[in-house]
Short mmCIF file of C-alpha atoms in Angstrom, two decimals:
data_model
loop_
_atom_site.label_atom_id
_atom_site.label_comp_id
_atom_site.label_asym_id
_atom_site.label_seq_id
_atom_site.Cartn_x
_atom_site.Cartn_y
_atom_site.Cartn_z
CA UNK F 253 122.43 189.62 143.59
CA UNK F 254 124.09 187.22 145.95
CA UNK F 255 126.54 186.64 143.50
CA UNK F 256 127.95 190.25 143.80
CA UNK F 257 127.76 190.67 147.46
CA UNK F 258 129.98 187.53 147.62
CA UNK F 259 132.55 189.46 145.79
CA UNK F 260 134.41 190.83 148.80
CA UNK F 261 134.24 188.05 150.67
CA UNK F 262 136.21 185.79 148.29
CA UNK F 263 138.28 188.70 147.69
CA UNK F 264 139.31 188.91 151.59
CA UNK F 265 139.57 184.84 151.95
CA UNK F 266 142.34 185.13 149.84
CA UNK F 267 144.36 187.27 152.71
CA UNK F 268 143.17 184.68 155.23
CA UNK F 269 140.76 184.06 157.93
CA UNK F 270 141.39 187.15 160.23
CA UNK F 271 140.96 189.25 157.38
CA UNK F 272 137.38 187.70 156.28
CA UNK F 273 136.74 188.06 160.19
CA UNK F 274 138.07 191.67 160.60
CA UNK F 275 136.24 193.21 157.23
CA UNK F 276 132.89 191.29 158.02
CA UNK F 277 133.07 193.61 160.83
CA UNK F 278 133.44 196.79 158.63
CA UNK F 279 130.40 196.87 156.08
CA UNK F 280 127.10 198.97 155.54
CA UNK F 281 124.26 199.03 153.14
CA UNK F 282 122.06 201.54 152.09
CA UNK F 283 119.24 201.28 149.51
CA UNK F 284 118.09 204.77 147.50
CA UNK F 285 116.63 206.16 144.58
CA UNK F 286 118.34 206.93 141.17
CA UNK F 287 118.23 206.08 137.62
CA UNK F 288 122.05 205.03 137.82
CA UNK F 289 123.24 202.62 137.58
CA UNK F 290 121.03 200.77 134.83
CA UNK F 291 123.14 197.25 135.76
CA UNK F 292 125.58 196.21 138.65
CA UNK F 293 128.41 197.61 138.86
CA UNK F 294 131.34 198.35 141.83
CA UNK F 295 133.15 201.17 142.67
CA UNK F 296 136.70 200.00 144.46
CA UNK F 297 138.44 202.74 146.30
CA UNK F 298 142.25 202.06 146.81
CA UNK F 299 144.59 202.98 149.46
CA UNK F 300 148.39 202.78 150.70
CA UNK F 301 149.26 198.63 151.98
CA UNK F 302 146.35 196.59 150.38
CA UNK F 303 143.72 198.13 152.45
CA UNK F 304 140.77 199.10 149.54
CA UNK F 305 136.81 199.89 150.03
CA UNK F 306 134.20 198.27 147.66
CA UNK F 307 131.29 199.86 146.87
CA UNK F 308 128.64 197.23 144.98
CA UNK F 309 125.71 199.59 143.60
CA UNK F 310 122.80 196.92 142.46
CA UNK F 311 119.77 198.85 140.45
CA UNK F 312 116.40 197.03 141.26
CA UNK F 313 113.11 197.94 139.97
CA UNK F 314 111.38 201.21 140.25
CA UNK F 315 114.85 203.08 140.11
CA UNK F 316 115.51 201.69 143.21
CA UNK F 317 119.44 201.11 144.09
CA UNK F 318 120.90 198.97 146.45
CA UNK F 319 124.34 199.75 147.62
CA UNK F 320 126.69 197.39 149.68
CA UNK F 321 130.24 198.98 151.33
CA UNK F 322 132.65 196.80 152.20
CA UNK F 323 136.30 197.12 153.39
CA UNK F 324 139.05 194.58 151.42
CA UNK F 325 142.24 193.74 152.44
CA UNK F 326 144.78 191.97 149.70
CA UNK F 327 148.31 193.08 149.24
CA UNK F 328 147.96 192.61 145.48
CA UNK F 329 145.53 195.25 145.23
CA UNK F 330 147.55 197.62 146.99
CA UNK F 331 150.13 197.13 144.28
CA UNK F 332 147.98 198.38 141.58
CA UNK F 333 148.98 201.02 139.44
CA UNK F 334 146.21 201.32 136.72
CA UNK F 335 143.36 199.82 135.50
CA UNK F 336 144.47 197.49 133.40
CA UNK F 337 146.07 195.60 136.35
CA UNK F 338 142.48 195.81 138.47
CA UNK F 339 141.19 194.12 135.54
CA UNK F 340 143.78 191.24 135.42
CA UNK F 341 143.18 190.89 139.31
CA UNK F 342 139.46 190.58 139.32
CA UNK F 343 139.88 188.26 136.18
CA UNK F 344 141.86 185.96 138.52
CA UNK F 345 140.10 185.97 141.49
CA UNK F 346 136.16 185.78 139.79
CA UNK F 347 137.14 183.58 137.67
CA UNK F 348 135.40 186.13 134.72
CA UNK F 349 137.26 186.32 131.60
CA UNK F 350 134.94 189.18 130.13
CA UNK F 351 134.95 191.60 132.79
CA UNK F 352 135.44 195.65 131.95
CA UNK F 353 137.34 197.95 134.11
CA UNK F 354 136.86 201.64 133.88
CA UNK F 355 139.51 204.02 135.47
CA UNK F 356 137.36 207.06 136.89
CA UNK F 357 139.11 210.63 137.56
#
């Protein structure tokens, strides 16, 4: 689990240390009940000059769900213009040659 809530963090060290510093500032949990999602998985919400929101949804036991917010700043995400090239990004950054991206509307 530690492993995913890192995942902003090394995504905003690559903008520098007043960005790790300003987002750290900007983050919220909240822990509910559902039977979604049945594994990990994040919801990134992108705006206008790099400046995104991840959303990290975590399912534990007892349809219990553990959600993490976090703001990201990285100019290369705010040059994204489909899916495909979120998928190349995280690629780079994690490190995870297997990951799946899926555009919702």
């Amino acid at each position: 689990m530690q492993l995913y809530r890192s995942i902003p963090s090394l995504i905003n060290a690559r903008s520098g240390a007043t960005a790790i510093a300003a987002t750290s500032l900007l983050t919220g949990e909240d822990v509910f009940h559902s039977n979604r999602p049945e594994a990990p998985c994040i919801y990134l919400y992108c705006f206008p000059k790099g400046i995104n929101c991840m959303v990290l949804f975590i399912p534990q036991s007892e349809k219990i769900v553990q959600a993490y917010a976090s703001w990201i700043i990285n100019r290369q995400l705010g040059q994204i213009e489909k899916a495909d090239d979120v998928e190349t990004f995280f690629k780079d950054v994690l490190n995870i040659p297997d990951i799946h991206i899926e555009q919702l509307k």
